[in-house]
PDB file of C-alpha atoms and ligand atoms in Angstrom:
ATOM      1  CA  MET A   1       0.000   0.000   0.000  1.00 65.00           C
ATOM      2  CA  THR A   2       1.253   3.473  -0.881  1.00 74.00           C
ATOM      3  CA  GLU A   3       2.260   5.367   2.238  1.00 78.00           C
ATOM      4  CA  ILE A   4       1.048   8.927   2.414  1.00 80.00           C
ATOM      5  CA  GLU A   5       3.154  11.567   4.144  1.00 82.00           C
ATOM      6  CA  ARG A   6       1.836  14.543   6.055  1.00 87.00           C
ATOM      7  CA  GLY A   7       2.565  18.154   5.181  1.00 96.00           C
ATOM      8  CA  ILE A   8       3.589  17.285   1.643  1.00 98.00           C
ATOM      9  CA  LEU A   9       2.518  18.639  -1.714  1.00 98.00           C
ATOM     10  CA  TYR A  10       1.984  15.951  -4.351  1.00 98.00           C
ATOM     11  CA  LEU A  11       1.999  16.969  -8.033  1.00 98.00           C
ATOM     12  CA  VAL A  12      -0.070  14.260  -9.642  1.00 98.00           C
ATOM     13  CA  ALA A  13      -0.202  13.697 -13.419  1.00 98.00           C
ATOM     14  CA  THR A  14      -3.592  12.661 -14.803  1.00 98.00           C
ATOM     15  CA  PRO A  15      -4.596  11.173 -18.206  1.00 98.00           C
ATOM     16  CA  ILE A  16      -4.494  13.346 -21.353  1.00 98.00           C
ATOM     17  CA  GLY A  17      -7.386  11.528 -22.991  1.00 97.00           C
ATOM     18  CA  ASN A  18      -7.350   7.833 -22.208  1.00 97.00           C
ATOM     19  CA  LEU A  19      -8.715   7.291 -18.708  1.00 96.00           C
ATOM     20  CA  ALA A  20      -6.672   4.121 -18.313  1.00 97.00           C
ATOM     21  CA  ASP A  21      -3.432   6.141 -18.374  1.00 98.00           C
ATOM     22  CA  PHE A  22      -3.580   6.780 -14.636  1.00 98.00           C
ATOM     23  CA  SER A  23      -0.820   5.230 -12.558  1.00 98.00           C
ATOM     24  CA  PHE A  24      -1.626   2.948  -9.612  1.00 97.00           C
ATOM     25  CA  ARG A  25       0.436   5.209  -7.407  1.00 97.00           C
ATOM     26  CA  ALA A  26      -1.425   8.326  -8.584  1.00 98.00           C
ATOM     27  CA  VAL A  27      -4.767   6.749  -7.689  1.00 98.00           C
ATOM     28  CA  GLU A  28      -3.511   5.509  -4.316  1.00 97.00           C
ATOM     29  CA  ILE A  29      -2.127   8.923  -3.398  1.00 98.00           C
ATOM     30  CA  LEU A  30      -5.290  10.752  -4.477  1.00 98.00           C
ATOM     31  CA  LYS A  31      -7.423   8.382  -2.388  1.00 98.00           C
ATOM     32  CA  ARG A  32      -5.462   9.295   0.717  1.00 97.00           C
ATOM     33  CA  VAL A  33      -4.625  13.001   0.599  1.00 98.00           C
ATOM     34  CA  ASP A  34      -6.585  15.488   2.729  1.00 97.00           C
ATOM     35  CA  LEU A  35      -7.331  17.760  -0.192  1.00 98.00           C
ATOM     36  CA  ILE A  36      -7.085  17.794  -3.986  1.00 98.00           C
ATOM     37  CA  ALA A  37      -6.528  21.157  -5.682  1.00 98.00           C
ATOM     38  CA  CYS A  38      -7.741  21.090  -9.288  1.00 98.00           C
ATOM     39  CA  GLU A  39      -8.424  23.518 -12.129  1.00 97.00           C
ATOM     40  CA  ASP A  40     -12.079  22.665 -12.620  1.00 97.00           C
ATOM     41  CA  THR A  41     -13.786  20.709  -9.863  1.00 97.00           C
ATOM     42  CA  ARG A  42     -16.623  19.449 -12.092  1.00 96.00           C
ATOM     43  CA  HIS A  43     -14.205  18.255 -14.772  1.00 96.00           C
ATOM     44  CA  SER A  44     -11.917  16.481 -12.304  1.00 97.00           C
ATOM     45  CA  ARG A  45     -14.825  14.962 -10.373  1.00 97.00           C
ATOM     46  CA  LEU A  46     -15.668  12.823 -13.428  1.00 95.00           C
ATOM     47  CA  LEU A  47     -12.166  11.348 -13.521  1.00 96.00           C
ATOM     48  CA  LEU A  48     -11.945  10.924  -9.749  1.00 98.00           C
ATOM     49  CA  ASP A  49     -15.388   9.278  -9.511  1.00 97.00           C
ATOM     50  CA  HIS A  50     -14.300   6.804 -12.184  1.00 96.00           C
ATOM     51  CA  TYR A  51     -11.509   5.685  -9.841  1.00 98.00           C
ATOM     52  CA  GLY A  52     -13.537   5.850  -6.621  1.00 98.00           C
ATOM     53  CA  ILE A  53     -11.575   8.841  -5.300  1.00 98.00           C
ATOM     54  CA  ASP A  54     -13.773  10.901  -2.995  1.00 97.00           C
ATOM     55  CA  ARG A  55     -11.399  13.335  -1.305  1.00 98.00           C
ATOM     56  CA  PRO A  56     -12.443  17.018  -0.961  1.00 98.00           C
ATOM     57  CA  LEU A  57     -11.709  19.219  -3.984  1.00 98.00           C
ATOM     58  CA  VAL A  58     -10.745  22.867  -4.062  1.00 98.00           C
ATOM     59  CA  ALA A  59     -10.586  25.055  -7.180  1.00 97.00           C
ATOM     60  CA  PHE A  60      -7.090  26.117  -8.153  1.00 97.00           C
ATOM     61  CA  HIS A  61      -6.830  27.790 -11.554  1.00 96.00           C
ATOM     62  CA  GLU A  62      -5.033  30.609 -13.360  1.00 93.00           C
ATOM     63  CA  HIS A  63      -7.523  33.211 -12.086  1.00 95.00           C
ATOM     64  CA  ASN A  64      -7.240  32.362  -8.381  1.00 96.00           C
ATOM     65  CA  GLU A  65      -3.860  30.725  -7.919  1.00 93.00           C
ATOM     66  CA  GLU A  66      -2.237  33.828  -6.421  1.00 91.00           C
ATOM     67  CA  THR A  67      -4.908  34.045  -3.703  1.00 94.00           C
ATOM     68  CA  ALA A  68      -5.407  30.279  -3.294  1.00 96.00           C
ATOM     69  CA  THR A  69      -1.682  29.612  -2.881  1.00 97.00           C
ATOM     70  CA  PRO A  70      -1.377  31.047   0.698  1.00 97.00           C
ATOM     71  CA  GLN A  71      -4.422  29.013   1.765  1.00 97.00           C
ATOM     72  CA  LEU A  72      -2.909  25.791   0.475  1.00 98.00           C
ATOM     73  CA  LEU A  73       0.439  26.633   2.065  1.00 98.00           C
ATOM     74  CA  GLU A  74      -1.311  27.097   5.394  1.00 97.00           C
ATOM     75  CA  ARG A  75      -2.924  23.650   5.088  1.00 97.00           C
ATOM     76  CA  LEU A  76       0.473  22.142   4.287  1.00 98.00           C
ATOM     77  CA  ARG A  77       2.043  23.880   7.281  1.00 97.00           C
ATOM     78  CA  GLN A  78      -0.688  22.386   9.456  1.00 97.00           C
ATOM     79  CA  GLY A  79       0.497  18.954   8.311  1.00 97.00           C
ATOM     80  CA  GLN A  80      -2.139  18.174   5.707  1.00 97.00           C
ATOM     81  CA  ALA A  81      -1.281  16.236   2.564  1.00 98.00           C
ATOM     82  CA  VAL A  82      -2.350  18.171  -0.532  1.00 98.00           C
ATOM     83  CA  ALA A  83      -2.406  16.990  -4.156  1.00 98.00           C
ATOM     84  CA  LEU A  84      -2.378  19.296  -7.147  1.00 98.00           C
ATOM     85  CA  ILE A  85      -3.810  18.030 -10.427  1.00 98.00           C
ATOM     86  CA  ALA A  86      -4.483  19.744 -13.766  1.00 98.00           C
ATOM     87  CA  ASP A  87      -7.434  19.186 -16.086  1.00 98.00           C
ATOM     88  CA  ALA A  88      -5.153  16.812 -17.957  1.00 98.00           C
ATOM     89  CA  GLY A  89      -1.529  15.771 -17.948  1.00 98.00           C
ATOM     90  CA  THR A  90       1.269  17.011 -15.751  1.00 98.00           C
ATOM     91  CA  PRO A  91       0.549  19.974 -13.432  1.00 98.00           C
ATOM     92  CA  LEU A  92       2.567  23.151 -14.126  1.00 98.00           C
ATOM     93  CA  VAL A  93       3.216  22.156 -17.752  1.00 98.00           C
ATOM     94  CA  ASN A  94       1.245  25.028 -19.272  1.00 98.00           C
ATOM     95  CA  ASP A  95      -1.039  24.673 -16.300  1.00 98.00           C
ATOM     96  CA  PRO A  96      -1.346  26.377 -12.887  1.00 97.00           C
ATOM     97  CA  GLY A  97       0.905  25.658  -9.924  1.00 98.00           C
ATOM     98  CA  PHE A  98       4.210  27.460 -10.394  1.00 97.00           C
ATOM     99  CA  PRO A  99       3.690  30.060  -7.593  1.00 96.00           C
ATOM    100  CA  LEU A 100       2.488  27.300  -5.270  1.00 98.00           C
ATOM    101  CA  VAL A 101       5.479  25.041  -5.904  1.00 98.00           C
ATOM    102  CA  ARG A 102       7.955  27.919  -5.659  1.00 98.00           C
ATOM    103  CA  SER A 103       6.469  29.149  -2.373  1.00 97.00           C
ATOM    104  CA  ALA A 104       6.165  25.659  -0.917  1.00 98.00           C
ATOM    105  CA  ARG A 105       9.808  24.893  -1.640  1.00 98.00           C
ATOM    106  CA  ALA A 106      10.901  28.278  -0.294  1.00 97.00           C
ATOM    107  CA  ALA A 107       8.975  27.512   2.904  1.00 97.00           C
ATOM    108  CA  GLY A 108      10.734  24.174   3.292  1.00 97.00           C
ATOM    109  CA  ILE A 109       7.619  22.155   2.452  1.00 97.00           C
ATOM    110  CA  ARG A 110       8.324  18.923   0.640  1.00 97.00           C
ATOM    111  CA  VAL A 111       7.069  18.830  -2.961  1.00 98.00           C
ATOM    112  CA  THR A 112       7.043  15.514  -4.768  1.00 98.00           C
ATOM    113  CA  PRO A 113       5.949  14.561  -8.294  1.00 98.00           C
ATOM    114  CA  ILE A 114       3.799  11.570  -9.148  1.00 98.00           C
ATOM    115  CA  PRO A 115       4.785  11.413 -12.832  1.00 98.00           C
ATOM    116  CA  GLY A 116       2.570  10.321 -15.679  1.00 98.00           C
ATOM    117  CA  PRO A 117       1.047  11.578 -18.932  1.00 98.00           C
ATOM    118  CA  CYS A 118       2.357  14.733 -20.549  1.00 98.00           C
ATOM    119  CA  ALA A 119       1.331  15.642 -24.112  1.00 98.00           C
ATOM    120  CA  LEU A 120       4.681  17.110 -25.136  1.00 98.00           C
ATOM    121  CA  ILE A 121       6.639  14.024 -24.069  1.00 98.00           C
ATOM    122  CA  ALA A 122       4.121  11.654 -25.645  1.00 98.00           C
ATOM    123  CA  ALA A 123       4.304  13.582 -28.936  1.00 98.00           C
ATOM    124  CA  LEU A 124       8.092  13.878 -28.923  1.00 98.00           C
ATOM    125  CA  SER A 125       8.640  10.209 -28.175  1.00 98.00           C
ATOM    126  CA  ALA A 126       6.471   9.104 -31.103  1.00 98.00           C
ATOM    127  CA  SER A 127       7.525  11.833 -33.548  1.00 98.00           C
ATOM    128  CA  GLY A 128      10.528  10.164 -35.129  1.00 98.00           C
ATOM    129  CA  LEU A 129      12.408  13.460 -34.710  1.00 98.00           C
ATOM    130  CA  PRO A 130      15.551  13.736 -32.570  1.00 97.00           C
ATOM    131  CA  THR A 131      14.734  13.381 -28.881  1.00 98.00           C
ATOM    132  CA  HIS A 132      18.150  13.824 -27.262  1.00 96.00           C
ATOM    133  CA  ARG A 133      17.882  17.632 -27.158  1.00 97.00           C
ATOM    134  CA  PHE A 134      14.617  19.509 -27.397  1.00 98.00           C
ATOM    135  CA  ALA A 135      13.034  22.807 -26.397  1.00 98.00           C
ATOM    136  CA  PHE A 136       9.422  23.098 -25.264  1.00 98.00           C
ATOM    137  CA  GLU A 137       7.902  26.427 -26.265  1.00 98.00           C
ATOM    138  CA  GLY A 138       4.356  26.014 -24.900  1.00 98.00           C
ATOM    139  CA  PHE A 139       1.636  27.828 -26.846  1.00 98.00           C
ATOM    140  CA  PRO A 140       2.911  30.242 -29.525  1.00 98.00           C
ATOM    141  CA  PRO A 141       1.690  33.841 -29.051  1.00 98.00           C
ATOM    142  CA  ARG A 142      -1.907  34.377 -30.141  1.00 97.00           C
ATOM    143  CA  ARG A 143      -1.313  37.305 -32.489  1.00 98.00           C
ATOM    144  CA  SER A 144       0.339  36.634 -35.799  1.00 98.00           C
ATOM    145  CA  ALA A 145       2.974  39.409 -35.557  1.00 98.00           C
ATOM    146  CA  ALA A 146       4.157  38.221 -32.137  1.00 98.00           C
ATOM    147  CA  ARG A 147       3.988  34.612 -33.273  1.00 98.00           C
ATOM    148  CA  ARG A 148       6.150  35.293 -36.308  1.00 98.00           C
ATOM    149  CA  ALA A 149       8.647  37.182 -34.149  1.00 98.00           C
ATOM    150  CA  ARG A 150       8.861  34.189 -31.797  1.00 98.00           C
ATOM    151  CA  PHE A 151       9.369  31.811 -34.737  1.00 98.00           C
ATOM    152  CA  GLU A 152      12.000  34.130 -36.196  1.00 97.00           C
ATOM    153  CA  ALA A 153      13.940  33.933 -32.918  1.00 97.00           C
ATOM    154  CA  LEU A 154      13.751  30.122 -33.071  1.00 97.00           C
ATOM    155  CA  ARG A 155      14.561  29.599 -36.749  1.00 94.00           C
ATOM    156  CA  ASP A 156      18.213  28.676 -36.186  1.00 91.00           C
ATOM    157  CA  GLU A 157      17.592  26.670 -33.002  1.00 95.00           C
ATOM    158  CA  PRO A 158      19.199  23.241 -33.554  1.00 94.00           C
ATOM    159  CA  ARG A 159      17.140  21.448 -30.906  1.00 97.00           C
ATOM    160  CA  THR A 160      13.817  19.827 -31.756  1.00 98.00           C
ATOM    161  CA  LEU A 161      11.086  22.374 -30.996  1.00 98.00           C
ATOM    162  CA  ILE A 162       7.753  21.508 -29.408  1.00 98.00           C
ATOM    163  CA  PHE A 163       4.637  23.683 -29.368  1.00 98.00           C
ATOM    164  CA  TYR A 164       1.127  23.249 -28.020  1.00 98.00           C
ATOM    165  CA  GLU A 165      -1.705  24.585 -30.141  1.00 98.00           C
ATOM    166  CA  ALA A 166      -5.486  24.776 -30.021  1.00 97.00           C
ATOM    167  CA  SER A 167      -7.719  23.770 -32.928  1.00 97.00           C
ATOM    168  CA  HIS A 168      -8.958  27.318 -33.603  1.00 97.00           C
ATOM    169  CA  ARG A 169      -5.399  28.549 -34.194  1.00 98.00           C
ATOM    170  CA  ILE A 170      -3.752  25.540 -35.803  1.00 98.00           C
ATOM    171  CA  MET A 171      -4.118  26.762 -39.402  1.00 98.00           C
ATOM    172  CA  ASP A 172      -2.844  30.274 -38.622  1.00 98.00           C
ATOM    173  CA  THR A 173       0.101  28.854 -36.727  1.00 98.00           C
ATOM    174  CA  LEU A 174       1.035  26.490 -39.564  1.00 98.00           C
ATOM    175  CA  GLN A 175       0.820  29.410 -41.964  1.00 98.00           C
ATOM    176  CA  ASP A 176       3.168  31.498 -39.811  1.00 98.00           C
ATOM    177  CA  LEU A 177       5.579  28.587 -39.413  1.00 98.00           C
ATOM    178  CA  ALA A 178       5.683  28.330 -43.220  1.00 98.00           C
ATOM    179  CA  ALA A 179       6.404  32.049 -43.490  1.00 97.00           C
ATOM    180  CA  ILE A 180       9.474  31.826 -41.255  1.00 97.00           C
ATOM    181  CA  PHE A 181      11.003  28.338 -41.374  1.00 95.00           C
ATOM    182  CA  PRO A 182      12.513  26.724 -44.501  1.00 94.00           C
ATOM    183  CA  PRO A 183       9.823  24.716 -46.368  1.00 96.00           C
ATOM    184  CA  GLU A 184      11.756  21.447 -46.111  1.00 95.00           C
ATOM    185  CA  ARG A 185      11.943  21.590 -42.282  1.00 96.00           C
ATOM    186  CA  PRO A 186      10.229  18.421 -40.921  1.00 98.00           C
ATOM    187  CA  ILE A 187       7.166  18.823 -38.723  1.00 98.00           C
ATOM    188  CA  VAL A 188       5.085  16.206 -36.927  1.00 98.00           C
ATOM    189  CA  ILE A 189       1.500  17.038 -36.037  1.00 98.00           C
ATOM    190  CA  ALA A 190       0.428  14.961 -33.021  1.00 98.00           C
ATOM    191  CA  ARG A 191      -3.320  15.229 -32.596  1.00 98.00           C
ATOM    192  CA  GLU A 192      -5.712  13.798 -30.006  1.00 98.00           C
ATOM    193  CA  LEU A 193      -2.990  11.715 -28.381  1.00 98.00           C
ATOM    194  CA  THR A 194      -4.184   8.608 -26.525  1.00 98.00           C
ATOM    195  CA  LYS A 195      -7.741   9.239 -27.733  1.00 98.00           C
ATOM    196  CA  ARG A 196      -9.891   7.364 -30.224  1.00 97.00           C
ATOM    197  CA  PHE A 197      -8.987   9.534 -33.205  1.00 96.00           C
ATOM    198  CA  GLU A 198      -5.300   9.970 -32.448  1.00 98.00           C
ATOM    199  CA  THR A 199      -3.196  10.851 -35.497  1.00 98.00           C
ATOM    200  CA  ILE A 200       0.539  11.491 -35.685  1.00 98.00           C
ATOM    201  CA  THR A 201       1.348  12.912 -39.107  1.00 97.00           C
ATOM    202  CA  ALA A 202       4.821  13.605 -40.446  1.00 98.00           C
ATOM    203  CA  SER A 203       5.081  16.388 -42.994  1.00 97.00           C
ATOM    204  CA  THR A 204       7.160  19.441 -43.799  1.00 98.00           C
ATOM    205  CA  VAL A 205       6.631  23.056 -42.849  1.00 97.00           C
ATOM    206  CA  GLY A 206       5.939  23.830 -46.511  1.00 97.00           C
ATOM    207  CA  GLU A 207       3.251  21.179 -46.895  1.00 97.00           C
ATOM    208  CA  ALA A 208       1.592  20.832 -43.480  1.00 97.00           C
ATOM    209  CA  GLY A 209      -0.951  23.638 -43.985  1.00 97.00           C
ATOM    210  CA  ALA A 210      -2.189  22.223 -47.307  1.00 96.00           C
ATOM    211  CA  LEU A 211      -2.375  18.769 -45.731  1.00 96.00           C
ATOM    212  CA  LEU A 212      -4.778  19.932 -43.033  1.00 96.00           C
ATOM    213  CA  GLU A 213      -6.631  22.110 -45.541  1.00 95.00           C
ATOM    214  CA  ARG A 214      -7.539  18.963 -47.471  1.00 95.00           C
ATOM    215  CA  GLN A 215      -8.677  17.067 -44.334  1.00 95.00           C
ATOM    216  CA  PRO A 216     -11.047  19.148 -42.169  1.00 93.00           C
ATOM    217  CA  GLU A 217     -11.313  16.400 -39.539  1.00 94.00           C
ATOM    218  CA  GLN A 218      -7.551  16.777 -38.965  1.00 95.00           C
ATOM    219  CA  ARG A 219      -8.087  20.356 -37.850  1.00 95.00           C
ATOM    220  CA  ARG A 220     -10.162  19.338 -34.827  1.00 96.00           C
ATOM    221  CA  GLY A 221      -8.989  18.371 -31.365  1.00 97.00           C
ATOM    222  CA  GLU A 222      -5.834  19.045 -29.366  1.00 98.00           C
ATOM    223  CA  PHE A 223      -2.447  19.457 -30.994  1.00 98.00           C
ATOM    224  CA  VAL A 224       1.224  19.155 -30.285  1.00 98.00           C
ATOM    225  CA  LEU A 225       3.559  20.359 -33.042  1.00 98.00           C
ATOM    226  CA  VAL A 226       7.030  18.846 -33.114  1.00 98.00           C
ATOM    227  CA  LEU A 227       9.416  20.686 -35.395  1.00 98.00           C
ATOM    228  CA  GLY A 228      12.824  19.430 -36.499  1.00 98.00           C
ATOM    229  CA  GLY A 229      15.714  21.652 -35.370  1.00 96.00           C
ATOM    230  CA  ALA A 230      17.939  23.643 -37.707  1.00 92.00           C
ATOM    231  CA  PRO A 231      20.638  21.430 -39.234  1.00 85.00           C
ATOM    232  CA  GLU A 232      23.854  21.769 -37.251  1.00 75.00           C
ATOM    233  CA  ALA A 233      27.008  22.488 -39.221  1.00 63.00           C
ATOM    234  CA  SER A 234      28.993  19.288 -39.636  1.00 60.00           C
ATOM    235  CA  PRO A 235      32.743  19.437 -39.003  1.00 55.00           C
ATOM    236  CA  GLY A 236      33.415  19.617 -42.760  1.00 54.00           C
ATOM    237  CA  ASP A 237      30.975  22.460 -43.414  1.00 64.00           C
ATOM    238  CA  GLY A 238      33.071  25.349 -42.218  1.00 79.00           C
ATOM    239  CA  LEU A 239      35.330  26.665 -39.496  1.00 86.00           C
ATOM    240  CA  CYS A 240      34.200  28.316 -36.316  1.00 86.00           C
ATOM    241  CA  PRO A 241      35.544  31.859 -35.688  1.00 83.00           C
ATOM    242  CA  ASP A 242      38.399  30.671 -33.427  1.00 86.00           C
ATOM    243  CA  GLN A 243      39.541  28.137 -35.998  1.00 90.00           C
ATOM    244  CA  GLU A 244      39.393  30.779 -38.731  1.00 90.00           C
ATOM    245  CA  ARG A 245      41.489  33.153 -36.618  1.00 90.00           C
ATOM    246  CA  VAL A 246      44.222  30.527 -36.149  1.00 93.00           C
ATOM    247  CA  LEU A 247      44.230  29.682 -39.843  1.00 94.00           C
ATOM    248  CA  ARG A 248      44.491  33.348 -40.861  1.00 93.00           C
ATOM    249  CA  LEU A 249      47.432  33.977 -38.532  1.00 94.00           C
ATOM    250  CA  LEU A 250      49.276  30.893 -39.728  1.00 95.00           C
ATOM    251  CA  LEU A 251      48.678  31.729 -43.389  1.00 94.00           C
ATOM    252  CA  GLU A 252      50.471  35.007 -42.775  1.00 93.00           C
ATOM    253  CA  GLU A 253      53.528  33.156 -41.450  1.00 93.00           C
ATOM    254  CA  CYS A 254      53.730  29.809 -43.284  1.00 93.00           C
ATOM    255  CA  SER A 255      52.911  28.036 -46.498  1.00 93.00           C
ATOM    256  CA  LEU A 256      49.313  27.036 -47.141  1.00 94.00           C
ATOM    257  CA  ARG A 257      50.159  23.384 -46.565  1.00 93.00           C
ATOM    258  CA  THR A 258      51.841  24.036 -43.207  1.00 95.00           C
ATOM    259  CA  ALA A 259      49.133  26.499 -42.083  1.00 95.00           C
ATOM    260  CA  VAL A 260      46.424  23.923 -42.808  1.00 94.00           C
ATOM    261  CA  ALA A 261      48.304  21.148 -41.028  1.00 94.00           C
ATOM    262  CA  LEU A 262      49.005  23.289 -37.961  1.00 95.00           C
ATOM    263  CA  THR A 263      45.429  24.622 -37.803  1.00 93.00           C
ATOM    264  CA  ALA A 264      44.153  21.052 -37.831  1.00 90.00           C
ATOM    265  CA  ARG A 265      46.531  20.042 -35.042  1.00 91.00           C
ATOM    266  CA  ILE A 266      45.925  23.113 -32.896  1.00 92.00           C
ATOM    267  CA  THR A 267      42.140  23.440 -33.225  1.00 89.00           C
ATOM    268  CA  GLY A 268      40.992  19.908 -33.982  1.00 86.00           C
ATOM    269  CA  VAL A 269      39.268  20.931 -37.231  1.00 85.00           C
ATOM    270  CA  SER A 270      39.620  18.492 -40.106  1.00 86.00           C
ATOM    271  CA  ARG A 271      42.449  19.148 -42.565  1.00 88.00           C
ATOM    272  CA  GLU A 272      39.925  19.027 -45.416  1.00 87.00           C
ATOM    273  CA  ALA A 273      37.777  21.787 -43.910  1.00 88.00           C
ATOM    274  CA  ALA A 274      40.806  23.972 -43.172  1.00 90.00           C
ATOM    275  CA  TYR A 275      42.183  23.336 -46.654  1.00 91.00           C
ATOM    276  CA  ARG A 276      38.868  24.217 -48.359  1.00 88.00           C
ATOM    277  CA  THR A 277      38.623  27.427 -46.344  1.00 90.00           C
ATOM    278  CA  ALA A 278      42.219  28.399 -47.101  1.00 89.00           C
ATOM    279  CA  LEU A 279      41.702  27.784 -50.827  1.00 89.00           C
ATOM    280  CA  ARG A 280      38.530  29.866 -50.773  1.00 84.00           C
ATOM    281  CA  TRP A 281      40.387  32.751 -49.126  1.00 83.00           C
ATOM    282  CA  CYS A 282      43.125  32.438 -51.711  1.00 80.00           C
ATOM    283  CA  GLY A 283      40.523  32.601 -54.486  1.00 70.00           C
ATOM    284  CA  GLN A 284      41.022  29.000 -55.654  1.00 64.00           C
ATOM    285  CA  GLY A 285      38.172  27.349 -53.855  1.00 53.00           C
ATOM    286  CA  GLY A 286      35.412  27.507 -56.496  1.00 44.00           C
ATOM    287  CA  ALA A 287      31.825  27.506 -55.226  1.00 40.00           C
ATOM    288  CA  GLY A 288      32.471  25.026 -52.373  1.00 35.00           C
TER     289      GLY A 288
HETATM  290  N1  SAM B 301      -0.493  19.845 -18.621  1.00 71.56           N
HETATM  291  C1  SAM B 301      -0.738  19.326 -19.934  1.00 71.56           C
HETATM  292  C2  SAM B 301       0.369  18.334 -20.306  1.00 71.56           C
HETATM  293  O1  SAM B 301       1.007  17.799 -19.402  1.00 71.56           O
HETATM  294  O2  SAM B 301       0.574  18.058 -21.485  1.00 71.56           O
HETATM  295  C3  SAM B 301      -0.878  20.423 -20.960  1.00 71.56           C
HETATM  296  C4  SAM B 301      -1.981  21.384 -20.672  1.00 71.56           C
HETATM  297  S1  SAM B 301      -2.185  22.629 -21.863  1.00 71.56           S
HETATM  298  C5  SAM B 301      -3.285  23.702 -21.044  1.00 71.56           C
HETATM  299  C6  SAM B 301      -3.277  21.886 -23.014  1.00 71.56           C
HETATM  300  C7  SAM B 301      -2.607  21.663 -24.369  1.00 71.56           C
HETATM  301  O3  SAM B 301      -1.820  20.480 -24.319  1.00 71.56           O
HETATM  302  C8  SAM B 301      -3.591  21.412 -25.511  1.00 71.56           C
HETATM  303  O4  SAM B 301      -4.079  22.624 -26.061  1.00 71.56           O
HETATM  304  C9  SAM B 301      -2.727  20.662 -26.488  1.00 71.56           C
HETATM  305  O5  SAM B 301      -1.903  21.548 -27.201  1.00 71.56           O
HETATM  306  C10 SAM B 301      -1.881  19.805 -25.555  1.00 71.56           C
HETATM  307  N2  SAM B 301      -2.555  18.516 -25.319  1.00 71.56           N
HETATM  308  C11 SAM B 301      -3.117  18.100 -24.177  1.00 71.56           C
HETATM  309  N3  SAM B 301      -3.644  16.868 -24.348  1.00 71.56           N
HETATM  310  C12 SAM B 301      -3.395  16.511 -25.618  1.00 71.56           C
HETATM  311  C13 SAM B 301      -3.685  15.367 -26.398  1.00 71.56           C
HETATM  312  N4  SAM B 301      -4.361  14.333 -25.900  1.00 71.56           N
HETATM  313  N5  SAM B 301      -3.264  15.337 -27.687  1.00 71.56           N
HETATM  314  C14 SAM B 301      -2.584  16.374 -28.214  1.00 71.56           C
HETATM  315  N6  SAM B 301      -2.294  17.489 -27.518  1.00 71.56           N
HETATM  316  C15 SAM B 301      -2.685  17.554 -26.245  1.00 71.56           C
END
C-alpha cells in the first residue's frame, strides 16, 4: 500500500485523454490526501469518480492561484497532505501551480511529483524526430505578428522544438511557421494523443498547412507540433571563428600546406575543412 506523508505537496499527473493512463500510485495517493486542488472541480470529479476517489476538492486555476496559494500553504504547514492536479496531464506544464510550488519549496515544504502523462513528451517520443535535445515552447503567441517574431527567434535553433496549439489557431500557426522556417523543415502534427482519433502525421513546414486544408477532420482536437531543429554544421561544413582566426594567422607566417596542417593540429578541425577554407580565401576554392 502506498504510504502517504503529512505536510507534503503531491503533483499528480492525470490522463491526457485515455482514462486508463492513470498510474496505480497516482490513484492511491489521491485516495489518501486530505485535499485535492484542481483547475475545474466538475471536470476532475468525473475522472476521480471513475476511480472511486472521494477526497475534498478545491478550485485552483489561473484566475485564483495567487490568492489560493497562501491558503494551500497554510494547510500544508498544518500537516495536511495536498495533491495538485491539472485538467489533464502534468501539473505546471502550461497549467497552474508554479507560484504554489515555488512558495512551498521556499517555505521548506516537501514537494514531490507523481509522474505520468504529458502531451509534449508523448508527442516527442512518437515523432521520429531527434529526442536527445529539445526545447518546449508552450503555446505560440496568439497574435500573428508576435507569433512570427517568436518563430524568427527560433529559426536557427538546432534542438527539436515543441509547441502546443489549439484547434482554432492551428491553421494560422502552420501558416506562420511556413512564413518563417525553410519549407523542407520536418514537422510532426500529433493530434488527439491517446484518444480514439489519435493521429501522428509527419510532414514538412511547406506542406503541413495544405495537408490539413484537405482534411477538415484533422483540424479538430488538441495538438502538439514537433518541429525538427535547424541542421547543425557538420565538421566539414566550415570553421568556427576561433579556428578561422588561427588559420588566418598561420597563413600570414607559413605556407598554405603548413598552415592547414598546424590549424588542424591546434584546433581539432579536419584538414579538409581547413584546406577548403584556405583555398577559398586564396581565391582557388570555387563555389564550395
Ligand atoms: N499539462 C498538460 C500536459 O502535461 O501536457 C498540458 C496542458 S495545456 C493547457 C493543453 C494543451 O496540451 C492542448 O491545447 C494541447 O496543445 C496539448 N494537449 C493536451 N492533451 C493533448 C492530447 N491528448 N493530444 C494532443 N495534444 C494535447
